[in-house]
Amino acid sequence: MLDADFFHRWMTATAASVDREAEHLTALDSPIGDADHGSNLQRGFTAVATALEKEAPETPGAVLVLAGRTLISTVGGASGPLYGTLLRRTGKALGDAAEVSAEQLTEALRAGVE
Ligand SMILES: [Mg+2]
């Protein structure tokens, strides 16, 4: 079963990956975009990590809802609303459970994607 700590670590690991790949993401965004995708996501996931440390949500759903809300309010362009809404709706679909199964997460992610 997956608990709030697992989801917290998932978001922290994502923030570290975005940090590592920020320049690459921005380079990919340069030819057709405005070369800010890496820095946008970096700002967003840094804010997510900070918010999770500060608020310490106690359920998997609450971790994802907070992460999503933070991305929506800190990332510009389309990626903030897209990734933020995905995480927020996935979190809402998980409800108030203290632990969720991999199957429940799969279903919740499907709801988030839709
Ligand atoms: Mg952009």
PDB file of N, CA and C and ligand atoms in Angstrom:
ATOM      1  N   MET A   1       0.848  -1.207   0.000  1.00  0.00           N
ATOM      2  CA  MET A   1       0.000   0.000   0.000  1.00  0.00           C
ATOM      3  C   MET A   1       0.877   1.249   0.000  1.00  0.00           C
ATOM      4  N   LEU A   2       0.357   2.312  -0.595  1.00  0.00           N
ATOM      5  CA  LEU A   2       1.111   3.559  -0.755  1.00  0.00           C
ATOM      6  C   LEU A   2       0.537   4.617   0.183  1.00  0.00           C
ATOM      7  N   ASP A   3       1.402   5.184   1.020  1.00  0.00           N
ATOM      8  CA  ASP A   3       0.924   6.176   1.989  1.00  0.00           C
ATOM      9  C   ASP A   3       1.352   7.594   1.596  1.00  0.00           C
ATOM     10  N   ALA A   4       1.004   8.561   2.432  1.00  0.00           N
ATOM     11  CA  ALA A   4       1.309   9.965   2.130  1.00  0.00           C
ATOM     12  C   ALA A   4       2.812  10.178   1.952  1.00  0.00           C
ATOM     13  N   ASP A   5       3.613   9.460   2.742  1.00  0.00           N
ATOM     14  CA  ASP A   5       5.063   9.611   2.636  1.00  0.00           C
ATOM     15  C   ASP A   5       5.562   9.175   1.249  1.00  0.00           C
ATOM     16  N   PHE A   6       4.988   8.083   0.719  1.00  0.00           N
ATOM     17  CA  PHE A   6       5.352   7.645  -0.630  1.00  0.00           C
ATOM     18  C   PHE A   6       5.061   8.759  -1.647  1.00  0.00           C
ATOM     19  N   PHE A   7       3.873   9.374  -1.555  1.00  0.00           N
ATOM     20  CA  PHE A   7       3.497  10.412  -2.515  1.00  0.00           C
ATOM     21  C   PHE A   7       4.365  11.656  -2.354  1.00  0.00           C
ATOM     22  N   HIS A   8       4.694  11.971  -1.100  1.00  0.00           N
ATOM     23  CA  HIS A   8       5.590  13.093  -0.836  1.00  0.00           C
ATOM     24  C   HIS A   8       6.958  12.840  -1.508  1.00  0.00           C
ATOM     25  N   ARG A   9       7.477  11.603  -1.325  1.00  0.00           N
ATOM     26  CA  ARG A   9       8.772  11.272  -1.933  1.00  0.00           C
ATOM     27  C   ARG A   9       8.690  11.272  -3.460  1.00  0.00           C
ATOM     28  N   TRP A  10       7.546  10.865  -4.005  1.00  0.00           N
ATOM     29  CA  TRP A  10       7.341  10.879  -5.463  1.00  0.00           C
ATOM     30  C   TRP A  10       7.469  12.327  -5.976  1.00  0.00           C
ATOM     31  N   MET A  11       6.807  13.256  -5.311  1.00  0.00           N
ATOM     32  CA  MET A  11       6.857  14.653  -5.750  1.00  0.00           C
ATOM     33  C   MET A  11       8.256  15.251  -5.557  1.00  0.00           C
ATOM     34  N   THR A  12       8.921  14.879  -4.465  1.00  0.00           N
ATOM     35  CA  THR A  12      10.281  15.378  -4.219  1.00  0.00           C
ATOM     36  C   THR A  12      11.246  14.840  -5.282  1.00  0.00           C
ATOM     37  N   ALA A  13      11.074  13.558  -5.651  1.00  0.00           N
ATOM     38  CA  ALA A  13      11.923  12.965  -6.690  1.00  0.00           C
ATOM     39  C   ALA A  13      11.656  13.633  -8.038  1.00  0.00           C
ATOM     40  N   THR A  14      10.394  13.971  -8.286  1.00  0.00           N
ATOM     41  CA  THR A  14      10.058  14.671  -9.534  1.00  0.00           C
ATOM     42  C   THR A  14      10.724  16.045  -9.558  1.00  0.00           C
ATOM     43  N   ALA A  15      10.680  16.734  -8.426  1.00  0.00           N
ATOM     44  CA  ALA A  15      11.325  18.050  -8.342  1.00  0.00           C
ATOM     45  C   ALA A  15      12.828  17.930  -8.631  1.00  0.00           C
ATOM     46  N   ALA A  16      13.461  16.876  -8.123  1.00  0.00           N
ATOM     47  CA  ALA A  16      14.894  16.680  -8.360  1.00  0.00           C
ATOM     48  C   ALA A  16      15.163  16.392  -9.839  1.00  0.00           C
ATOM     49  N   SER A  17      14.291  15.593 -10.472  1.00  0.00           N
ATOM     50  CA  SER A  17      14.452  15.296 -11.905  1.00  0.00           C
ATOM     51  C   SER A  17      14.294  16.558 -12.746  1.00  0.00           C
ATOM     52  N   VAL A  18      13.299  17.358 -12.404  1.00  0.00           N
ATOM     53  CA  VAL A  18      13.067  18.599 -13.154  1.00  0.00           C
ATOM     54  C   VAL A  18      14.275  19.524 -12.998  1.00  0.00           C
ATOM     55  N   ASP A  19      14.821  19.592 -11.779  1.00  0.00           N
ATOM     56  CA  ASP A  19      16.025  20.390 -11.526  1.00  0.00           C
ATOM     57  C   ASP A  19      17.164  19.950 -12.436  1.00  0.00           C
ATOM     58  N   ARG A  20      17.387  18.623 -12.475  1.00  0.00           N
ATOM     59  CA  ARG A  20      18.469  18.051 -13.271  1.00  0.00           C
ATOM     60  C   ARG A  20      18.288  18.310 -14.761  1.00  0.00           C
ATOM     61  N   GLU A  21      17.029  18.286 -15.238  1.00  0.00           N
ATOM     62  CA  GLU A  21      16.746  18.357 -16.679  1.00  0.00           C
ATOM     63  C   GLU A  21      16.263  19.738 -17.132  1.00  0.00           C
ATOM     64  N   ALA A  22      16.311  20.729 -16.263  1.00  0.00           N
ATOM     65  CA  ALA A  22      15.719  22.032 -16.590  1.00  0.00           C
ATOM     66  C   ALA A  22      16.320  22.632 -17.868  1.00  0.00           C
ATOM     67  N   GLU A  23      17.630  22.589 -17.989  1.00  0.00           N
ATOM     68  CA  GLU A  23      18.255  23.180 -19.184  1.00  0.00           C
ATOM     69  C   GLU A  23      17.853  22.418 -20.439  1.00  0.00           C
ATOM     70  N   HIS A  24      17.796  21.091 -20.328  1.00  0.00           N
ATOM     71  CA  HIS A  24      17.379  20.269 -21.461  1.00  0.00           C
ATOM     72  C   HIS A  24      15.950  20.600 -21.877  1.00  0.00           C
ATOM     73  N   LEU A  25      15.047  20.721 -20.899  1.00  0.00           N
ATOM     74  CA  LEU A  25      13.645  21.042 -21.196  1.00  0.00           C
ATOM     75  C   LEU A  25      13.532  22.403 -21.871  1.00  0.00           C
ATOM     76  N   THR A  26      14.312  23.344 -21.398  1.00  0.00           N
ATOM     77  CA  THR A  26      14.282  24.672 -22.000  1.00  0.00           C
ATOM     78  C   THR A  26      14.840  24.641 -23.423  1.00  0.00           C
ATOM     79  N   ALA A  27      15.889  23.843 -23.643  1.00  0.00           N
ATOM     80  CA  ALA A  27      16.455  23.721 -24.997  1.00  0.00           C
ATOM     81  C   ALA A  27      15.420  23.122 -25.951  1.00  0.00           C
ATOM     82  N   LEU A  28      14.671  22.117 -25.475  1.00  0.00           N
ATOM     83  CA  LEU A  28      13.632  21.514 -26.315  1.00  0.00           C
ATOM     84  C   LEU A  28      12.535  22.526 -26.643  1.00  0.00           C
ATOM     85  N   ASP A  29      12.270  23.437 -25.735  1.00  0.00           N
ATOM     86  CA  ASP A  29      11.208  24.438 -25.888  1.00  0.00           C
ATOM     87  C   ASP A  29      11.657  25.587 -26.800  1.00  0.00           C
ATOM     88  N   SER A  30      12.955  25.714 -27.037  1.00  0.00           N
ATOM     89  CA  SER A  30      13.476  26.878 -27.761  1.00  0.00           C
ATOM     90  C   SER A  30      13.055  26.980 -29.229  1.00  0.00           C
ATOM     91  N   PRO A  31      13.144  25.886 -30.024  1.00  0.00           N
ATOM     92  CA  PRO A  31      12.862  26.036 -31.465  1.00  0.00           C
ATOM     93  C   PRO A  31      11.439  26.505 -31.768  1.00  0.00           C
ATOM     94  N   ILE A  32      10.449  26.048 -30.999  1.00  0.00           N
ATOM     95  CA  ILE A  32       9.062  26.408 -31.332  1.00  0.00           C
ATOM     96  C   ILE A  32       8.346  27.145 -30.203  1.00  0.00           C
ATOM     97  N   GLY A  33       8.979  27.235 -29.031  1.00  0.00           N
ATOM     98  CA  GLY A  33       8.321  27.895 -27.898  1.00  0.00           C
ATOM     99  C   GLY A  33       9.098  29.122 -27.467  1.00  0.00           C
ATOM    100  N   ASP A  34       8.880  29.544 -26.234  1.00  0.00           N
ATOM    101  CA  ASP A  34       9.559  30.746 -25.759  1.00  0.00           C
ATOM    102  C   ASP A  34      10.673  30.433 -24.761  1.00  0.00           C
ATOM    103  N   ALA A  35      11.186  29.188 -24.833  1.00  0.00           N
ATOM    104  CA  ALA A  35      12.386  28.800 -24.074  1.00  0.00           C
ATOM    105  C   ALA A  35      12.256  29.027 -22.570  1.00  0.00           C
ATOM    106  N   ASP A  36      11.098  28.650 -22.046  1.00  0.00           N
ATOM    107  CA  ASP A  36      10.940  28.807 -20.596  1.00  0.00           C
ATOM    108  C   ASP A  36      10.371  27.558 -19.918  1.00  0.00           C
ATOM    109  N   HIS A  37      10.247  26.463 -20.659  1.00  0.00           N
ATOM    110  CA  HIS A  37       9.587  25.280 -20.078  1.00  0.00           C
ATOM    111  C   HIS A  37      10.369  24.738 -18.874  1.00  0.00           C
ATOM    112  N   GLY A  38      11.686  24.630 -19.016  1.00  0.00           N
ATOM    113  CA  GLY A  38      12.505  24.118 -17.910  1.00  0.00           C
ATOM    114  C   GLY A  38      12.432  25.011 -16.691  1.00  0.00           C
ATOM    115  N   SER A  39      12.593  26.308 -16.896  1.00  0.00           N
ATOM    116  CA  SER A  39      12.584  27.221 -15.746  1.00  0.00           C
ATOM    117  C   SER A  39      11.196  27.314 -15.119  1.00  0.00           C
ATOM    118  N   ASN A  40      10.157  27.225 -15.954  1.00  0.00           N
ATOM    119  CA  ASN A  40       8.781  27.223 -15.427  1.00  0.00           C
ATOM    120  C   ASN A  40       8.533  26.025 -14.527  1.00  0.00           C
ATOM    121  N   LEU A  41       8.861  24.831 -15.026  1.00  0.00           N
ATOM    122  CA  LEU A  41       8.609  23.619 -14.229  1.00  0.00           C
ATOM    123  C   LEU A  41       9.499  23.580 -12.998  1.00  0.00           C
ATOM    124  N   GLN A  42      10.714  24.095 -13.140  1.00  0.00           N
ATOM    125  CA  GLN A  42      11.641  24.143 -12.002  1.00  0.00           C
ATOM    126  C   GLN A  42      11.046  25.021 -10.895  1.00  0.00           C
ATOM    127  N   ARG A  43      10.539  26.177 -11.253  1.00  0.00           N
ATOM    128  CA  ARG A  43       9.914  27.060 -10.259  1.00  0.00           C
ATOM    129  C   ARG A  43       8.724  26.355  -9.609  1.00  0.00           C
ATOM    130  N   GLY A  44       7.917  25.701 -10.439  1.00  0.00           N
ATOM    131  CA  GLY A  44       6.719  25.031  -9.936  1.00  0.00           C
ATOM    132  C   GLY A  44       7.031  23.899  -8.978  1.00  0.00           C
ATOM    133  N   PHE A  45       7.954  23.016  -9.363  1.00  0.00           N
ATOM    134  CA  PHE A  45       8.224  21.860  -8.502  1.00  0.00           C
ATOM    135  C   PHE A  45       9.051  22.233  -7.272  1.00  0.00           C
ATOM    136  N   THR A  46       9.843  23.290  -7.370  1.00  0.00           N
ATOM    137  CA  THR A  46      10.507  23.794  -6.164  1.00  0.00           C
ATOM    138  C   THR A  46       9.448  24.277  -5.175  1.00  0.00           C
ATOM    139  N   ALA A  47       8.433  24.967  -5.694  1.00  0.00           N
ATOM    140  CA  ALA A  47       7.339  25.443  -4.837  1.00  0.00           C
ATOM    141  C   ALA A  47       6.542  24.267  -4.263  1.00  0.00           C
ATOM    142  N   VAL A  48       6.371  23.202  -5.068  1.00  0.00           N
ATOM    143  CA  VAL A  48       5.672  22.011  -4.578  1.00  0.00           C
ATOM    144  C   VAL A  48       6.429  21.400  -3.402  1.00  0.00           C
ATOM    145  N   ALA A  49       7.746  21.228  -3.557  1.00  0.00           N
ATOM    146  CA  ALA A  49       8.553  20.635  -2.482  1.00  0.00           C
ATOM    147  C   ALA A  49       8.464  21.482  -1.213  1.00  0.00           C
ATOM    148  N   THR A  50       8.521  22.797  -1.366  1.00  0.00           N
ATOM    149  CA  THR A  50       8.431  23.702  -0.212  1.00  0.00           C
ATOM    150  C   THR A  50       7.058  23.601   0.460  1.00  0.00           C
ATOM    151  N   ALA A  51       6.004  23.588  -0.348  1.00  0.00           N
ATOM    152  CA  ALA A  51       4.641  23.518   0.203  1.00  0.00           C
ATOM    153  C   ALA A  51       4.422  22.199   0.946  1.00  0.00           C
ATOM    154  N   LEU A  52       4.949  21.100   0.404  1.00  0.00           N
ATOM    155  CA  LEU A  52       4.768  19.797   1.058  1.00  0.00           C
ATOM    156  C   LEU A  52       5.515  19.747   2.387  1.00  0.00           C
ATOM    157  N   GLU A  53       6.714  20.354   2.436  1.00  0.00           N
ATOM    158  CA  GLU A  53       7.461  20.418   3.693  1.00  0.00           C
ATOM    159  C   GLU A  53       6.684  21.209   4.734  1.00  0.00           C
ATOM    160  N   LYS A  54       6.126  22.341   4.302  1.00  0.00           N
ATOM    161  CA  LYS A  54       5.480  23.272   5.217  1.00  0.00           C
ATOM    162  C   LYS A  54       4.143  22.730   5.721  1.00  0.00           C
ATOM    163  N   GLU A  55       3.328  22.206   4.795  1.00  0.00           N
ATOM    164  CA  GLU A  55       1.960  21.822   5.172  1.00  0.00           C
ATOM    165  C   GLU A  55       1.829  20.357   5.583  1.00  0.00           C
ATOM    166  N   ALA A  56       2.789  19.532   5.186  1.00  0.00           N
ATOM    167  CA  ALA A  56       2.799  18.108   5.546  1.00  0.00           C
ATOM    168  C   ALA A  56       1.428  17.445   5.464  1.00  0.00           C
ATOM    169  N   PRO A  57       0.809  17.419   4.272  1.00  0.00           N
ATOM    170  CA  PRO A  57      -0.504  16.782   4.140  1.00  0.00           C
ATOM    171  C   PRO A  57      -0.447  15.310   4.548  1.00  0.00           C
ATOM    172  N   GLU A  58      -1.553  14.822   5.144  1.00  0.00           N
ATOM    173  CA  GLU A  58      -1.510  13.513   5.801  1.00  0.00           C
ATOM    174  C   GLU A  58      -2.067  12.350   4.997  1.00  0.00           C
ATOM    175  N   THR A  59      -2.612  12.628   3.814  1.00  0.00           N
ATOM    176  CA  THR A  59      -3.118  11.526   2.986  1.00  0.00           C
ATOM    177  C   THR A  59      -2.542  11.645   1.572  1.00  0.00           C
ATOM    178  N   PRO A  60      -2.495  10.526   0.842  1.00  0.00           N
ATOM    179  CA  PRO A  60      -2.021  10.573  -0.547  1.00  0.00           C
ATOM    180  C   PRO A  60      -2.795  11.594  -1.384  1.00  0.00           C
ATOM    181  N   GLY A  61      -4.120  11.594  -1.224  1.00  0.00           N
ATOM    182  CA  GLY A  61      -4.943  12.529  -2.002  1.00  0.00           C
ATOM    183  C   GLY A  61      -4.580  13.977  -1.699  1.00  0.00           C
ATOM    184  N   ALA A  62      -4.377  14.271  -0.419  1.00  0.00           N
ATOM    185  CA  ALA A  62      -4.058  15.648  -0.014  1.00  0.00           C
ATOM    186  C   ALA A  62      -2.689  16.079  -0.544  1.00  0.00           C
ATOM    187  N   VAL A  63      -1.735  15.142  -0.614  1.00  0.00           N
ATOM    188  CA  VAL A  63      -0.413  15.463  -1.180  1.00  0.00           C
ATOM    189  C   VAL A  63      -0.570  15.895  -2.640  1.00  0.00           C
ATOM    190  N   LEU A  64      -1.331  15.112  -3.408  1.00  0.00           N
ATOM    191  CA  LEU A  64      -1.463  15.419  -4.842  1.00  0.00           C
ATOM    192  C   LEU A  64      -2.292  16.675  -5.083  1.00  0.00           C
ATOM    193  N   VAL A  65      -3.332  16.888  -4.270  1.00  0.00           N
ATOM    194  CA  VAL A  65      -4.145  18.104  -4.428  1.00  0.00           C
ATOM    195  C   VAL A  65      -3.284  19.341  -4.150  1.00  0.00           C
ATOM    196  N   LEU A  66      -2.471  19.295  -3.083  1.00  0.00           N
ATOM    197  CA  LEU A  66      -1.599  20.436  -2.767  1.00  0.00           C
ATOM    198  C   LEU A  66      -0.558  20.638  -3.876  1.00  0.00           C
ATOM    199  N   ALA A  67       0.033  19.546  -4.368  1.00  0.00           N
ATOM    200  CA  ALA A  67       1.021  19.663  -5.445  1.00  0.00           C
ATOM    201  C   ALA A  67       0.381  20.280  -6.682  1.00  0.00           C
ATOM    202  N   GLY A  68      -0.801  19.816  -7.034  1.00  0.00           N
ATOM    203  CA  GLY A  68      -1.493  20.332  -8.220  1.00  0.00           C
ATOM    204  C   GLY A  68      -1.837  21.800  -8.075  1.00  0.00           C
ATOM    205  N   ARG A  69      -2.391  22.157  -6.909  1.00  0.00           N
ATOM    206  CA  ARG A  69      -2.766  23.555  -6.667  1.00  0.00           C
ATOM    207  C   ARG A  69      -1.533  24.449  -6.745  1.00  0.00           C
ATOM    208  N   THR A  70      -0.424  23.966  -6.220  1.00  0.00           N
ATOM    209  CA  THR A  70       0.809  24.765  -6.228  1.00  0.00           C
ATOM    210  C   THR A  70       1.322  24.953  -7.655  1.00  0.00           C
ATOM    211  N   LEU A  71       1.285  23.890  -8.472  1.00  0.00           N
ATOM    212  CA  LEU A  71       1.724  24.034  -9.871  1.00  0.00           C
ATOM    213  C   LEU A  71       0.845  25.035 -10.615  1.00  0.00           C
ATOM    214  N   ILE A  72      -0.474  24.944 -10.401  1.00  0.00           N
ATOM    215  CA  ILE A  72      -1.392  25.857 -11.106  1.00  0.00           C
ATOM    216  C   ILE A  72      -1.074  27.310 -10.753  1.00  0.00           C
ATOM    217  N   SER A  73      -0.706  27.553  -9.490  1.00  0.00           N
ATOM    218  CA  SER A  73      -0.499  28.949  -9.065  1.00  0.00           C
ATOM    219  C   SER A  73       0.930  29.457  -9.289  1.00  0.00           C
ATOM    220  N   THR A  74       1.868  28.571  -9.677  1.00  0.00           N
ATOM    221  CA  THR A  74       3.253  29.053  -9.814  1.00  0.00           C
ATOM    222  C   THR A  74       3.859  28.861 -11.208  1.00  0.00           C
ATOM    223  N   VAL A  75       3.244  28.020 -12.048  1.00  0.00           N
ATOM    224  CA  VAL A  75       3.822  27.751 -13.367  1.00  0.00           C
ATOM    225  C   VAL A  75       3.032  28.488 -14.439  1.00  0.00           C
ATOM    226  N   GLY A  76       3.748  29.260 -15.257  1.00  0.00           N
ATOM    227  CA  GLY A  76       3.083  29.989 -16.322  1.00  0.00           C
ATOM    228  C   GLY A  76       2.827  29.107 -17.531  1.00  0.00           C
ATOM    229  N   GLY A  77       2.217  29.676 -18.545  1.00  0.00           N
ATOM    230  CA  GLY A  77       1.952  28.950 -19.778  1.00  0.00           C
ATOM    231  C   GLY A  77       0.930  27.847 -19.568  1.00  0.00           C
ATOM    232  N   ALA A  78       0.943  26.868 -20.472  1.00  0.00           N
ATOM    233  CA  ALA A  78      -0.053  25.793 -20.419  1.00  0.00           C
ATOM    234  C   ALA A  78       0.341  24.692 -19.444  1.00  0.00           C
ATOM    235  N   SER A  79       1.640  24.545 -19.165  1.00  0.00           N
ATOM    236  CA  SER A  79       2.063  23.371 -18.409  1.00  0.00           C
ATOM    237  C   SER A  79       1.594  23.405 -16.953  1.00  0.00           C
ATOM    238  N   GLY A  80       1.493  24.574 -16.334  1.00  0.00           N
ATOM    239  CA  GLY A  80       1.011  24.660 -14.950  1.00  0.00           C
ATOM    240  C   GLY A  80      -0.408  24.126 -14.825  1.00  0.00           C
ATOM    241  N   PRO A  81      -1.351  24.686 -15.600  1.00  0.00           N
ATOM    242  CA  PRO A  81      -2.722  24.171 -15.566  1.00  0.00           C
ATOM    243  C   PRO A  81      -2.822  22.698 -15.973  1.00  0.00           C
ATOM    244  N   LEU A  82      -2.019  22.271 -16.959  1.00  0.00           N
ATOM    245  CA  LEU A  82      -2.113  20.868 -17.407  1.00  0.00           C
ATOM    246  C   LEU A  82      -1.636  19.896 -16.337  1.00  0.00           C
ATOM    247  N   TYR A  83      -0.397  20.043 -15.886  1.00  0.00           N
ATOM    248  CA  TYR A  83       0.136  19.132 -14.865  1.00  0.00           C
ATOM    249  C   TYR A  83      -0.581  19.343 -13.532  1.00  0.00           C
ATOM    250  N   GLY A  84      -0.905  20.589 -13.228  1.00  0.00           N
ATOM    251  CA  GLY A  84      -1.570  20.890 -11.962  1.00  0.00           C
ATOM    252  C   GLY A  84      -2.951  20.254 -11.892  1.00  0.00           C
ATOM    253  N   THR A  85      -3.707  20.369 -12.971  1.00  0.00           N
ATOM    254  CA  THR A  85      -5.048  19.779 -12.998  1.00  0.00           C
ATOM    255  C   THR A  85      -4.965  18.259 -12.942  1.00  0.00           C
ATOM    256  N   LEU A  86      -3.987  17.683 -13.645  1.00  0.00           N
ATOM    257  CA  LEU A  86      -3.790  16.226 -13.576  1.00  0.00           C
ATOM    258  C   LEU A  86      -3.597  15.781 -12.124  1.00  0.00           C
ATOM    259  N   LEU A  87      -2.688  16.446 -11.407  1.00  0.00           N
ATOM    260  CA  LEU A  87      -2.401  16.032 -10.032  1.00  0.00           C
ATOM    261  C   LEU A  87      -3.580  16.315  -9.096  1.00  0.00           C
ATOM    262  N   ARG A  88      -4.227  17.459  -9.281  1.00  0.00           N
ATOM    263  CA  ARG A  88      -5.349  17.830  -8.412  1.00  0.00           C
ATOM    264  C   ARG A  88      -6.507  16.836  -8.572  1.00  0.00           C
ATOM    265  N   ARG A  89      -6.840  16.529  -9.813  1.00  0.00           N
ATOM    266  CA  ARG A  89      -7.981  15.609 -10.044  1.00  0.00           C
ATOM    267  C   ARG A  89      -7.623  14.178  -9.627  1.00  0.00           C
ATOM    268  N   THR A  90      -6.354  13.796  -9.837  1.00  0.00           N
ATOM    269  CA  THR A  90      -5.932  12.470  -9.373  1.00  0.00           C
ATOM    270  C   THR A  90      -6.052  12.410  -7.856  1.00  0.00           C
ATOM    271  N   GLY A  91      -5.601  13.460  -7.182  1.00  0.00           N
ATOM    272  CA  GLY A  91      -5.689  13.521  -5.722  1.00  0.00           C
ATOM    273  C   GLY A  91      -7.124  13.479  -5.232  1.00  0.00           C
ATOM    274  N   LYS A  92      -7.996  14.220  -5.884  1.00  0.00           N
ATOM    275  CA  LYS A  92      -9.417  14.215  -5.489  1.00  0.00           C
ATOM    276  C   LYS A  92     -10.022  12.828  -5.670  1.00  0.00           C
ATOM    277  N   ALA A  93      -9.609  12.140  -6.735  1.00  0.00           N
ATOM    278  CA  ALA A  93     -10.138  10.795  -6.996  1.00  0.00           C
ATOM    279  C   ALA A  93      -9.677   9.801  -5.919  1.00  0.00           C
ATOM    280  N   LEU A  94      -8.537  10.076  -5.275  1.00  0.00           N
ATOM    281  CA  LEU A  94      -8.053   9.187  -4.204  1.00  0.00           C
ATOM    282  C   LEU A  94      -8.827   9.391  -2.906  1.00  0.00           C
ATOM    283  N   GLY A  95      -9.511  10.502  -2.778  1.00  0.00           N
ATOM    284  CA  GLY A  95     -10.337  10.756  -1.598  1.00  0.00           C
ATOM    285  C   GLY A  95      -9.506  10.920  -0.332  1.00  0.00           C
ATOM    286  N   ASP A  96     -10.049  10.473   0.796  1.00  0.00           N
ATOM    287  CA  ASP A  96      -9.424  10.697   2.108  1.00  0.00           C
ATOM    288  C   ASP A  96      -8.651   9.490   2.630  1.00  0.00           C
ATOM    289  N   ALA A  97      -8.454   8.472   1.804  1.00  0.00           N
ATOM    290  CA  ALA A  97      -7.802   7.242   2.278  1.00  0.00           C
ATOM    291  C   ALA A  97      -6.390   7.529   2.788  1.00  0.00           C
ATOM    292  N   ALA A  98      -6.018   6.877   3.886  1.00  0.00           N
ATOM    293  CA  ALA A  98      -4.676   7.043   4.456  1.00  0.00           C
ATOM    294  C   ALA A  98      -3.629   6.292   3.635  1.00  0.00           C
ATOM    295  N   GLU A  99      -4.067   5.216   2.978  1.00  0.00           N
ATOM    296  CA  GLU A  99      -3.186   4.427   2.107  1.00  0.00           C
ATOM    297  C   GLU A  99      -3.998   3.994   0.905  1.00  0.00           C
ATOM    298  N   VAL A 100      -3.333   3.903  -0.251  1.00  0.00           N
ATOM    299  CA  VAL A 100      -4.032   3.439  -1.456  1.00  0.00           C
ATOM    300  C   VAL A 100      -3.206   2.344  -2.125  1.00  0.00           C
ATOM    301  N   SER A 101      -3.889   1.492  -2.882  1.00  0.00           N
ATOM    302  CA  SER A 101      -3.203   0.429  -3.615  1.00  0.00           C
ATOM    303  C   SER A 101      -2.732   0.958  -4.964  1.00  0.00           C
ATOM    304  N   ALA A 102      -1.863   0.194  -5.617  1.00  0.00           N
ATOM    305  CA  ALA A 102      -1.414   0.558  -6.961  1.00  0.00           C
ATOM    306  C   ALA A 102      -2.607   0.614  -7.913  1.00  0.00           C
ATOM    307  N   GLU A 103      -3.576  -0.300  -7.709  1.00  0.00           N
ATOM    308  CA  GLU A 103      -4.765  -0.312  -8.569  1.00  0.00           C
ATOM    309  C   GLU A 103      -5.583   0.965  -8.375  1.00  0.00           C
ATOM    310  N   GLN A 104      -5.727   1.394  -7.112  1.00  0.00           N
ATOM    311  CA  GLN A 104      -6.473   2.638  -6.841  1.00  0.00           C
ATOM    312  C   GLN A 104      -5.763   3.842  -7.462  1.00  0.00           C
ATOM    313  N   LEU A 105      -4.432   3.835  -7.396  1.00  0.00           N
ATOM    314  CA  LEU A 105      -3.680   4.935  -8.009  1.00  0.00           C
ATOM    315  C   LEU A 105      -3.875   4.922  -9.525  1.00  0.00           C
ATOM    316  N   THR A 106      -3.864   3.741 -10.117  1.00  0.00           N
ATOM    317  CA  THR A 106      -4.081   3.633 -11.570  1.00  0.00           C
ATOM    318  C   THR A 106      -5.428   4.231 -11.958  1.00  0.00           C
ATOM    319  N   GLU A 107      -6.476   3.868 -11.203  1.00  0.00           N
ATOM    320  CA  GLU A 107      -7.819   4.394 -11.482  1.00  0.00           C
ATOM    321  C   GLU A 107      -7.866   5.908 -11.305  1.00  0.00           C
ATOM    322  N   ALA A 108      -7.224   6.392 -10.255  1.00  0.00           N
ATOM    323  CA  ALA A 108      -7.230   7.825  -9.980  1.00  0.00           C
ATOM    324  C   ALA A 108      -6.476   8.598 -11.062  1.00  0.00           C
ATOM    325  N   LEU A 109      -5.346   8.038 -11.525  1.00  0.00           N
ATOM    326  CA  LEU A 109      -4.595   8.697 -12.594  1.00  0.00           C
ATOM    327  C   LEU A 109      -5.433   8.750 -13.877  1.00  0.00           C
ATOM    328  N   ARG A 110      -6.195   7.665 -14.111  1.00  0.00           N
ATOM    329  CA  ARG A 110      -7.064   7.651 -15.290  1.00  0.00           C
ATOM    330  C   ARG A 110      -8.078   8.786 -15.187  1.00  0.00           C
ATOM    331  N   ALA A 111      -8.652   8.962 -14.013  1.00  0.00           N
ATOM    332  CA  ALA A 111      -9.611  10.061 -13.802  1.00  0.00           C
ATOM    333  C   ALA A 111      -8.925  11.413 -14.012  1.00  0.00           C
ATOM    334  N   GLY A 112      -7.684  11.520 -13.531  1.00  0.00           N
ATOM    335  CA  GLY A 112      -6.940  12.767 -13.703  1.00  0.00           C
ATOM    336  C   GLY A 112      -6.657  13.067 -15.172  1.00  0.00           C
ATOM    337  N   VAL A 113      -6.263  12.043 -15.895  1.00  0.00           N
ATOM    338  CA  VAL A 113      -5.969  12.215 -17.325  1.00  0.00           C
ATOM    339  C   VAL A 113      -7.236  12.646 -18.075  1.00  0.00           C
ATOM    340  N   GLU A 114      -8.361  12.016 -17.726  1.00  0.00           N
ATOM    341  CA  GLU A 114      -9.624  12.361 -18.403  1.00  0.00           C
ATOM    342  C   GLU A 114     -10.050  13.786 -18.093  1.00  0.00           C
TER     343      GLU A 114
HETATM  344 MG    MG B   1       6.532  28.935 -22.534  1.00  0.00          MG
END
